[in-house]
Short mmCIF file of C-alpha atoms in Angstrom, two decimals:
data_model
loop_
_atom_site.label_atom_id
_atom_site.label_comp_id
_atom_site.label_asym_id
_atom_site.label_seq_id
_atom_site.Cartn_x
_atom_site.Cartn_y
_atom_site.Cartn_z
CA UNK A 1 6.83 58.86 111.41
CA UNK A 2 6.40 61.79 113.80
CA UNK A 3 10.18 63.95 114.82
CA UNK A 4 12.29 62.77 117.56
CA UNK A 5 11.06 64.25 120.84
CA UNK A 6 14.59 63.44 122.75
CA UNK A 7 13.51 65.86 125.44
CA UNK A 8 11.66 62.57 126.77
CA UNK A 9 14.25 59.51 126.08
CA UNK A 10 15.97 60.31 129.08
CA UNK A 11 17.30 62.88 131.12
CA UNK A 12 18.69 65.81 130.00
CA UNK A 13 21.98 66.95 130.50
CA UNK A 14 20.49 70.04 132.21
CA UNK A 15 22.67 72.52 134.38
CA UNK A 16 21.99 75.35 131.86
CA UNK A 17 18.49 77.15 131.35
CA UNK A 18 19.86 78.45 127.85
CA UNK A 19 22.03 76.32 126.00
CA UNK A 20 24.12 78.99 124.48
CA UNK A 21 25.10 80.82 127.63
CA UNK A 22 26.96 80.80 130.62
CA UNK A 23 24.93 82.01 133.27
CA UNK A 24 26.52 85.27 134.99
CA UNK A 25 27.96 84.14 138.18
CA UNK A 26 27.99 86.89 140.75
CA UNK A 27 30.40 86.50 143.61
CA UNK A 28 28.85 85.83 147.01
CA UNK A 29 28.02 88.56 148.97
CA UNK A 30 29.20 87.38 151.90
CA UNK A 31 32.27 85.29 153.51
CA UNK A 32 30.06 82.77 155.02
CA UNK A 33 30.65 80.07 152.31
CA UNK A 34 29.91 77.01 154.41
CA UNK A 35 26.24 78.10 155.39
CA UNK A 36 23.83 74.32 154.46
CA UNK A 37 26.84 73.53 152.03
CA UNK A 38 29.08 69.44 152.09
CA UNK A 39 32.53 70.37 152.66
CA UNK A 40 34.58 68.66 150.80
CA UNK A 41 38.78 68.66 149.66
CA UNK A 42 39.62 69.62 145.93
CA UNK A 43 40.58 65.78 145.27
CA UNK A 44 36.56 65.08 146.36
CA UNK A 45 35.40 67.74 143.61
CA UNK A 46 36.80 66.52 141.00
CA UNK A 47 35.52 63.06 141.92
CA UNK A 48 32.45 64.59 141.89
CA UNK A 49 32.90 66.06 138.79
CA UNK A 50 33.82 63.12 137.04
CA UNK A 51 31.31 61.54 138.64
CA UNK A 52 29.06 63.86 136.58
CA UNK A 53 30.55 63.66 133.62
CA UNK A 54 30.02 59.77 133.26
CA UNK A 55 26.43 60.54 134.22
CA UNK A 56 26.70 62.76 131.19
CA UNK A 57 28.35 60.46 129.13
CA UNK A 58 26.09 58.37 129.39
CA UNK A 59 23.05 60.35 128.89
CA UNK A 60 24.28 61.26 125.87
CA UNK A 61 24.47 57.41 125.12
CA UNK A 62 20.65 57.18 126.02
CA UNK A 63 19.37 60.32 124.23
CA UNK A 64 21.33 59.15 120.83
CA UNK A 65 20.29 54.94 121.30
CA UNK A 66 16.71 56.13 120.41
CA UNK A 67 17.64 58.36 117.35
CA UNK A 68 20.35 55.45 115.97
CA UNK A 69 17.27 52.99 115.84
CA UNK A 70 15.20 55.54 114.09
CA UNK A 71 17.95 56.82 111.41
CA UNK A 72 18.14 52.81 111.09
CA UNK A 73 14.56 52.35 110.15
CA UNK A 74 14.75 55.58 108.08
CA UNK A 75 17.47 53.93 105.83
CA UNK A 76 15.85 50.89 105.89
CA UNK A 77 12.64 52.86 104.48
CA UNK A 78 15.03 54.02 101.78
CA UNK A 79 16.71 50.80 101.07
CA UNK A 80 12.96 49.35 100.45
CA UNK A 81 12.16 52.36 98.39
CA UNK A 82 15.58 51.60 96.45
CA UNK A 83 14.63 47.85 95.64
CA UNK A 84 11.47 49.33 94.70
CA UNK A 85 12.44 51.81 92.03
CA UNK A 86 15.68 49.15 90.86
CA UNK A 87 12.21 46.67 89.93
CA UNK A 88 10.07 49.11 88.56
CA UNK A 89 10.14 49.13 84.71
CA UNK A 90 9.75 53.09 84.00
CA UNK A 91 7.36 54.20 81.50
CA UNK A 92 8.36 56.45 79.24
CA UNK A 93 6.26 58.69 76.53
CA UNK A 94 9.82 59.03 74.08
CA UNK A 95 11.80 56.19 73.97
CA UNK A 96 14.77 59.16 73.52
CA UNK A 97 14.82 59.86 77.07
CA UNK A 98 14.63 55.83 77.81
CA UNK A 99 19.09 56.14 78.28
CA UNK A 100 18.85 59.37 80.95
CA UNK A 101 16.16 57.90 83.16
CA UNK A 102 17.76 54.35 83.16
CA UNK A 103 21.40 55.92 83.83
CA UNK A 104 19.97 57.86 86.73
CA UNK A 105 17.86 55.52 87.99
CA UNK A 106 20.62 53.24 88.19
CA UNK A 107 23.03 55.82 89.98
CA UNK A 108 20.13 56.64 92.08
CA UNK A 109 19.23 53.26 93.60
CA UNK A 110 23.13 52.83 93.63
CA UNK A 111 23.80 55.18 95.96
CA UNK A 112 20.98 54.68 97.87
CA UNK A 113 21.44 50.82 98.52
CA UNK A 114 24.93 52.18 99.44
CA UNK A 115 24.58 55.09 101.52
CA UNK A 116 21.20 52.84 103.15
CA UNK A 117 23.46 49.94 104.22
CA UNK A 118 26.23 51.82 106.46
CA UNK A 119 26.91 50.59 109.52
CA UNK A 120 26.09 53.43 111.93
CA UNK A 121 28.63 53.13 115.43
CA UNK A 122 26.51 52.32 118.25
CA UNK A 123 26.68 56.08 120.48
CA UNK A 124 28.35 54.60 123.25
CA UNK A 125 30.91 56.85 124.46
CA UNK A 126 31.83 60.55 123.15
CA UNK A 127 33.83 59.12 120.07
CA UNK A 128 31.12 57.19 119.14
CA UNK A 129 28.68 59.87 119.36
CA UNK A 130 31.01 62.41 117.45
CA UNK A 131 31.32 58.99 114.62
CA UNK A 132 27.22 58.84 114.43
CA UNK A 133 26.85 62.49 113.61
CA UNK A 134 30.22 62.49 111.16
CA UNK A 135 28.67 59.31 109.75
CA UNK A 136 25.08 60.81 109.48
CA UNK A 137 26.69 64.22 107.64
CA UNK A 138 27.81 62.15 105.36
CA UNK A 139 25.06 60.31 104.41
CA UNK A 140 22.66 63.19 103.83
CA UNK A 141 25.28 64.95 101.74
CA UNK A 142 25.43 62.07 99.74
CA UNK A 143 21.69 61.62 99.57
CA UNK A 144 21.69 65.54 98.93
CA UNK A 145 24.59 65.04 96.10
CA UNK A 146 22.38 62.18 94.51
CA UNK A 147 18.80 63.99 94.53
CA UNK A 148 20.42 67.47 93.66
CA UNK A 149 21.99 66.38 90.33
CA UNK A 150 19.13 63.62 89.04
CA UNK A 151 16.53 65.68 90.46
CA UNK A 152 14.83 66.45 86.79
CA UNK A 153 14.61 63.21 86.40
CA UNK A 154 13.39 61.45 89.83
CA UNK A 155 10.37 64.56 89.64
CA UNK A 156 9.31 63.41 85.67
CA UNK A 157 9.83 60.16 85.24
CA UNK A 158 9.85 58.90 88.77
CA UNK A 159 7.66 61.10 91.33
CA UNK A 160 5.94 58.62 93.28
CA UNK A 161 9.75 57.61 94.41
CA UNK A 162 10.62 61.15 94.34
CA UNK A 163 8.01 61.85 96.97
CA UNK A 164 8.77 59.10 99.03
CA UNK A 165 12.75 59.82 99.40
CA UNK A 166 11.27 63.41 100.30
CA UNK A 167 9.58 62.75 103.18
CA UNK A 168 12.48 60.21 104.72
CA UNK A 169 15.20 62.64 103.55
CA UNK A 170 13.48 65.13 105.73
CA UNK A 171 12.99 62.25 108.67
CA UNK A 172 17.04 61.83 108.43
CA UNK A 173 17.49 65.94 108.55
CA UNK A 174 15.24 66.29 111.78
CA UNK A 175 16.87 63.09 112.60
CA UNK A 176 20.24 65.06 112.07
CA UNK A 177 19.40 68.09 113.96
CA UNK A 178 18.29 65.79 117.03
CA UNK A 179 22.23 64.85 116.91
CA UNK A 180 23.87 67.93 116.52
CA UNK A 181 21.23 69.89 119.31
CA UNK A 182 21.73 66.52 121.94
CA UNK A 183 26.31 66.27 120.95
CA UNK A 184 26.18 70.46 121.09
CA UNK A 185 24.88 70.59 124.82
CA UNK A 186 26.59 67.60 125.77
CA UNK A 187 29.53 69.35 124.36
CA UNK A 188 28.82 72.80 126.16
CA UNK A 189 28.25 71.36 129.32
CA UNK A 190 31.72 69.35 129.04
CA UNK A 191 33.07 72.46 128.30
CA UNK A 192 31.79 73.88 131.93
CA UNK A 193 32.81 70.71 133.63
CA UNK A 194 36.22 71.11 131.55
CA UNK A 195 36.74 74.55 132.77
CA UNK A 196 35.46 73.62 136.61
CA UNK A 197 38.29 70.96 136.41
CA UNK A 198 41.01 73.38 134.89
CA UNK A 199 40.26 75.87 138.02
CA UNK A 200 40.57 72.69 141.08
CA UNK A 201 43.47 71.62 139.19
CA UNK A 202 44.96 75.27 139.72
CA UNK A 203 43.87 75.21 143.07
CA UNK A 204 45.47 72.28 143.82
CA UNK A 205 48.91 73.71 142.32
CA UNK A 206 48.38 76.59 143.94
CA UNK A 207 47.57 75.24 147.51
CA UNK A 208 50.88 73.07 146.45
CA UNK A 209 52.91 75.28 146.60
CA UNK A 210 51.04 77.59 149.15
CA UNK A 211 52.19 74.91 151.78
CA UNK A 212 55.90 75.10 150.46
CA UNK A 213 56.10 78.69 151.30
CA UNK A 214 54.57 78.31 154.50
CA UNK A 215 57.24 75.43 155.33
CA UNK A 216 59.93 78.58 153.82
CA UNK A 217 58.50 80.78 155.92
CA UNK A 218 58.77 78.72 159.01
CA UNK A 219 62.51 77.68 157.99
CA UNK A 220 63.10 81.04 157.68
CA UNK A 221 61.46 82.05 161.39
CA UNK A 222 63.48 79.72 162.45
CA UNK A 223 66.98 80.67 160.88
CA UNK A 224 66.27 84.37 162.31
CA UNK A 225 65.37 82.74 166.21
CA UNK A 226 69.05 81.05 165.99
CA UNK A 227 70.59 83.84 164.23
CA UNK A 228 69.26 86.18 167.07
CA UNK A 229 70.50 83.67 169.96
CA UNK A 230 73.99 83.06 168.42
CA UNK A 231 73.83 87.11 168.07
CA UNK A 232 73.02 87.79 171.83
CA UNK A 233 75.55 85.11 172.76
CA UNK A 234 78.49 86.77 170.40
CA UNK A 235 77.30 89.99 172.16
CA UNK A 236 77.90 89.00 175.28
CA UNK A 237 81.29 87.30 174.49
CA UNK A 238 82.18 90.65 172.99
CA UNK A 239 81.28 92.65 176.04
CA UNK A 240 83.05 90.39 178.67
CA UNK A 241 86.13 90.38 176.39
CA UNK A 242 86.29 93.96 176.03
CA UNK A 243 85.66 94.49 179.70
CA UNK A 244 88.25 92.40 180.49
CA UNK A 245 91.65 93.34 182.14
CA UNK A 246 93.39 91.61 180.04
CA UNK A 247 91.85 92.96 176.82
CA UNK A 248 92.42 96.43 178.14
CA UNK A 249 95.98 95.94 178.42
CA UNK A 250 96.18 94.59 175.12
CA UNK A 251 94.61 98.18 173.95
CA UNK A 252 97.37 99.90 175.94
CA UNK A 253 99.85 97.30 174.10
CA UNK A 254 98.73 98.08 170.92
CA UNK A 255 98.45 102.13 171.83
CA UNK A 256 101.93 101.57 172.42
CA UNK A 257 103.53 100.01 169.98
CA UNK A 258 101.77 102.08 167.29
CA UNK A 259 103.46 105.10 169.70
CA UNK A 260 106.19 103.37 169.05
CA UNK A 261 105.93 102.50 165.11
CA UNK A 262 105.19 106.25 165.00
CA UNK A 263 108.19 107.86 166.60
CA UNK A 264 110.49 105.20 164.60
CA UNK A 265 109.02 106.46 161.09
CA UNK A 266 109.98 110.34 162.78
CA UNK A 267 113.07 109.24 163.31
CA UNK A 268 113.65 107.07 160.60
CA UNK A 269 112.39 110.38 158.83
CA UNK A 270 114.64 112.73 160.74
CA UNK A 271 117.88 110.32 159.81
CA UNK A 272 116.77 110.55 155.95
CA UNK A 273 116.93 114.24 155.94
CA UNK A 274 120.30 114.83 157.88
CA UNK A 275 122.38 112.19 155.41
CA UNK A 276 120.60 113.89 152.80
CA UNK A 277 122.75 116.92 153.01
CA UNK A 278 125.86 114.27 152.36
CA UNK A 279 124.08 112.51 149.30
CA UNK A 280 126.44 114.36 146.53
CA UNK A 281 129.23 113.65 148.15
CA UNK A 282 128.58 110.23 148.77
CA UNK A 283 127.95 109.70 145.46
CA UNK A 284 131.53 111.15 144.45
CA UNK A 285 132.76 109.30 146.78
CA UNK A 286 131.29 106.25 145.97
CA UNK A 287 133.09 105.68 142.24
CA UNK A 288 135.12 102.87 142.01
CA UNK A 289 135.06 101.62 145.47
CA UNK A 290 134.50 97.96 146.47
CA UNK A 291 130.80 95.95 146.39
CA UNK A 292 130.81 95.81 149.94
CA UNK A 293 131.77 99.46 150.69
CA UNK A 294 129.04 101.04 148.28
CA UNK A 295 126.68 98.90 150.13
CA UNK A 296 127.07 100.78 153.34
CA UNK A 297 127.15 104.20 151.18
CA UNK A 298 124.01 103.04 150.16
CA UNK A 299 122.48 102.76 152.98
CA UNK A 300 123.83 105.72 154.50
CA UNK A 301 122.15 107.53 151.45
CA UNK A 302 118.66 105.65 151.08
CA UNK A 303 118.37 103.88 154.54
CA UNK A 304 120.65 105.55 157.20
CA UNK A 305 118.40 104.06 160.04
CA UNK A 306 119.68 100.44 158.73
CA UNK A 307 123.07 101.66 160.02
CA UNK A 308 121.84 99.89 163.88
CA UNK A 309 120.73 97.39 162.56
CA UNK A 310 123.98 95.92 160.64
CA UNK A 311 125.47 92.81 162.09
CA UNK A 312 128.82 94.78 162.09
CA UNK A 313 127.57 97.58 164.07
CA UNK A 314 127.92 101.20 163.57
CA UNK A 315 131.98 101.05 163.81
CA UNK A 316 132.66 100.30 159.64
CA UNK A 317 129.76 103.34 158.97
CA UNK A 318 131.25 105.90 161.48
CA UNK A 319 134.96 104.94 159.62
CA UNK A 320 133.11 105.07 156.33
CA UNK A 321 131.74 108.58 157.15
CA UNK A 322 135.22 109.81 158.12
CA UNK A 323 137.04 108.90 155.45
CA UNK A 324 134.55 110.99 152.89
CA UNK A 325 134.84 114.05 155.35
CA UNK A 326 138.81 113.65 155.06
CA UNK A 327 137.90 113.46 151.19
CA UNK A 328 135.86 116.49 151.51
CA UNK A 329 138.65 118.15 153.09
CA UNK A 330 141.69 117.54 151.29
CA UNK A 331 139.81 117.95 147.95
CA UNK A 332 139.84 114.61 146.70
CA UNK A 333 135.94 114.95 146.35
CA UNK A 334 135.06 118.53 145.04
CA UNK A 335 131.84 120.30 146.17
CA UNK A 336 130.73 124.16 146.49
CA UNK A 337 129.11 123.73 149.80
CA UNK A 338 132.69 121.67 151.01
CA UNK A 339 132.57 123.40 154.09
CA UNK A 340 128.94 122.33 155.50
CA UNK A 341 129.17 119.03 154.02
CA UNK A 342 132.28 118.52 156.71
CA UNK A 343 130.09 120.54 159.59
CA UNK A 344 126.80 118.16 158.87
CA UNK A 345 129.73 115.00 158.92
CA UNK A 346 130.74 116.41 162.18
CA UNK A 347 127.35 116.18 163.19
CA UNK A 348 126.20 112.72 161.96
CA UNK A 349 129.24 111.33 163.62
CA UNK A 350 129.34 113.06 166.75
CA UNK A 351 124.85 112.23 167.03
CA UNK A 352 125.39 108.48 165.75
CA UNK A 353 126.24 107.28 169.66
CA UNK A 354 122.74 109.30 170.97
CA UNK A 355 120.85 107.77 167.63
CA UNK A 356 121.96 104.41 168.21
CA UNK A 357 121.33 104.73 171.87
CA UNK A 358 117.70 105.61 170.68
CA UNK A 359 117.59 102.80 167.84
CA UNK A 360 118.41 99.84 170.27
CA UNK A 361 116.37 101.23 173.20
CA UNK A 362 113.06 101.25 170.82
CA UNK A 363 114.06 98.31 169.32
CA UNK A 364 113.95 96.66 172.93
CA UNK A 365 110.39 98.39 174.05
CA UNK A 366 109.18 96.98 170.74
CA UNK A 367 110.40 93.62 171.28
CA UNK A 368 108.75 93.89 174.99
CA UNK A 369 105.80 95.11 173.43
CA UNK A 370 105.24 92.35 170.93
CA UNK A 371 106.00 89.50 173.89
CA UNK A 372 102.96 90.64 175.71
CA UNK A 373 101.02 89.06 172.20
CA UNK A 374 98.79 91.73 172.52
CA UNK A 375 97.25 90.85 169.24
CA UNK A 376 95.54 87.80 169.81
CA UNK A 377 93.04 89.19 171.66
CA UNK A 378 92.39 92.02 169.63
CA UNK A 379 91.86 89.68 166.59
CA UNK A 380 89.65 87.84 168.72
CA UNK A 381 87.53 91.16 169.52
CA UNK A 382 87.73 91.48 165.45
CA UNK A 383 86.65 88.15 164.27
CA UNK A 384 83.98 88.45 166.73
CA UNK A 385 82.61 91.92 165.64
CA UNK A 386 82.69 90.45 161.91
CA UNK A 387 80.65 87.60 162.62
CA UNK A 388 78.12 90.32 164.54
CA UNK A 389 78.12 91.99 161.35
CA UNK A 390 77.53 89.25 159.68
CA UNK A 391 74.93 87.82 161.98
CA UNK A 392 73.23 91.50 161.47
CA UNK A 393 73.36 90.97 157.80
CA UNK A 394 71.72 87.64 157.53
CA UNK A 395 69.09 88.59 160.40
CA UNK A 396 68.29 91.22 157.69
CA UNK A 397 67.94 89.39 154.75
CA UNK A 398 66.07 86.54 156.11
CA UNK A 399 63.42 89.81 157.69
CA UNK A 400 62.95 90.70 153.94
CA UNK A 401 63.09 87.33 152.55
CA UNK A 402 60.00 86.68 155.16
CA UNK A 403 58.44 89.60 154.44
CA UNK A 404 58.21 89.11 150.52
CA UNK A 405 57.16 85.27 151.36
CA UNK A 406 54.60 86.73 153.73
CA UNK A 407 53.04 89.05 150.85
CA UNK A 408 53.27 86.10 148.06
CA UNK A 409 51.64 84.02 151.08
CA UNK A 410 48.88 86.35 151.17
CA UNK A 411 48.20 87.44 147.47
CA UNK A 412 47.86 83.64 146.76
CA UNK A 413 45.46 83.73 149.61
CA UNK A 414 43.78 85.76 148.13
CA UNK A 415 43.80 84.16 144.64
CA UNK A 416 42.92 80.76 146.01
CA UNK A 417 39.96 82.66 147.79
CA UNK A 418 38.56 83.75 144.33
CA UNK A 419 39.27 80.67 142.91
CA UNK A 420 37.57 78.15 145.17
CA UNK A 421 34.61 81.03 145.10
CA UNK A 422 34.26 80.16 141.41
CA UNK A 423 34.34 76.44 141.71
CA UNK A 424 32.01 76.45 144.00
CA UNK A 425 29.68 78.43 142.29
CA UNK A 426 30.32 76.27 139.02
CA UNK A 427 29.79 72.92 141.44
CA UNK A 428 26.87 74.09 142.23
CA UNK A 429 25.31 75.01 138.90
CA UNK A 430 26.74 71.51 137.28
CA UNK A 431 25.38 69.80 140.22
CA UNK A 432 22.80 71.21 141.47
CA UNK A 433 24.37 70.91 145.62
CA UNK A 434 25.96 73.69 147.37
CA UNK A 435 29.46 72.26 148.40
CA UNK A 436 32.44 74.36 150.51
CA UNK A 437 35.95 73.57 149.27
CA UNK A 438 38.05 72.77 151.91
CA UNK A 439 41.85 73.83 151.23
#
């Protein structure tokens, strides 16, 4: 029985010239990708490609039928060579070596009749195919296992059968070979098709999510257009408020009350250091007097300018301050500096009338001041330059936010680019056609 040609059982798998290597794809050398090539969408390639690998599939089926039936009429060769040698009576020269050859002749046709009657899996799909060559391995290892260890004996005492399990031994190794060779390329070529797959599956993602940034970058477009129109619009509120007559009083309002606030701290200032010179001998004065009385003494220490605003008036302060510059001056309080202590009370109480004059009179431009509610629109003016800056500040991270999107847009781009370049070029060597990926 001449070797398996399985070259001619059916077609072969055939997108390789050499079976062990990848051919070196080199990248077009142009852009024009399209030129005589079917466009078709990622979801159509790896139709294709399946579409392929069933073809595949079942070539593999057709090349491994043929070599099935003849490892089945090999064993069967071996079975009949088995019932052979079990009804051969074995002549032997020395009836001492009559126990060896009938002990291996019995193991011999044992295993044969065993290993010859396995049921081989039809090579159907992949599984099956990968079960006929497991199957196969195992019987020529067993047939190798059995010859190896009574081969002494099958070449003395039984060499006509010796000869004979040669030669189909050898028919189930080329046999064997046939299997491996036809399951390696299928294998290979599964392994391109696997790896073609792997890369229009990552296209896919990649296109996925390509879009989604687009749609970002659009939102985002968008966010800066009405960012930009609610900025020109709170840019022109701003400017007619501000130009406004009204707003420009409110300025001079404000102008004036702080004029005001400012004078009142000077004064308030002024009155601080002037009952200063009286603090030691209010504090003389001060022991064992009344709650109410060193209330007033101290405020005329700590707060003096409080002294206007007392419900009372300035009548129990300017009494107050006379009775400790009578103390001062009969000696009930003693001091070194007696005699400016009573000058400065001559002062306090002879200014108080022109201070409190001052007191009431800013107290009333104040109140007028604050009527004009001068600082509702100058909050306005405020909350509306905060939003501005605001409006600024989200204008500019949306800008960079579009810009990175822009350069991740553009690097997958470019990835996608190389990417559907390879498929391509892997389409066309599995299939032979010259397709253009549409993404």
């Amino acid at each position: 029985m001449a070797r398996l040609n399985i070259c001619k059982l059916s077609p072969p798998f055939g997108f390789f010239k050499k079976k062990d290597n990848l051919p070196k794809i080199r990248p077009s050398a142009n852009s024009n990708r399209v030129t005589n090539a079917t466009s078709i969408t990622v979801l159509d390639a790896l139709a294709e490609l399946a579409k392929i690998e069933s073809e595949n599939v079942q070539i593999l089926s057709n090349n491994l039928s043929p070599i099935k039936e003849d490892v089945t009429r090999t064993l069967r060769s071996i079975q009949k060579v088995a019932e052979e040698l079990k009804k051969d009576k074995i002549k032997l020269d020395e009836h001492k070596f009559k126990s060896i050859v009938e002990n291996s002749k019995a193991t011999v046709v044992t295993s044969l009749e065993r290993e010859a009657s396995s049921d081989l899996p039809s090579p159907h799909s992949v599984y099956d195919a990968k079960r006929f060559k497991e199957r196969l391995e195992s019987i020529m290892n067993r047939f190798g296992e059995v010859s190896g260890s009574h081969s002494k004996v099958l070449n003395v005492f039984m060499k006509k059968y010796a000869g004979k399990l040669k030669d189909e031994f050898e028919r189930l190794s080329s046999l064997l070979q046939d299997t491996k060779s036809v399951i390696t390329d299928f294998e290979q070529e599964a392994r391109v098709i696997g790896e073609c797959n792997n890369i229009l599956n990552t296209i896919s993602q990649k296109t996925s999510v390509l879009k989604s940034n687009k749609i970002e970058v659009e939102n985002t477009r968008s966010a800066i257009e009405k960012l930009e129109y609610s900025l020109g619009e709170l840019n022109i509120r701003l400017k007619n408020l501000e130009d406004s007559v009204e707003f420009r009083e409110s300025v001079h309002t404000l102008s004036e009350i702080d004029k005001a606030k400012i004078e009142e701290e000077e004064f308030n200032k002024q009155l601080l250091d002037l009952f200063g010179h009286l603090s030691r001998a209010i504090t003389k004065y001060s022991y064992g007097m009344t709650k109410e009385t060193y209330r007033r003494l101290h405020v005329l220490s700590e707060m003096p300018w409080k002294i206007f605003e007392d419900v009372e008036g300035v009548s129990p302060y300017i009494k107050l301050l006379s009775e400790i510059r009578r103390s001062v001056q009969l000696y009930d309080i003693t001091l070194k500096d007696s005699d400016k202590v009573i000058q400065y009370c001559d002062h306090i109480l002879k200014s108080l009338p022109e201070f409190e004059k001052i007191a009431k009179e800013r107290k009333l431009r104040l109140e007028s001041l604050n009527k004009k509610n001068a600082n509702s629109l100058i909050e306005n003016s405020r909350e509306i330059r905060e939003k501005i800056n605001n409006y600024n500040d989200s204008i500019q991270n949306n800008k960079r936010a579009l810009e990175r999107l822009t350069k991740e847009i553009n690097e997958k781009n470019r990835e996608l680019e190389e990417l559907t370049k390879k498929a391509e070029e892997r389409l066309m060597i599995i299939s032979g056609r010259k397709f253009s990926i549409s993404t």
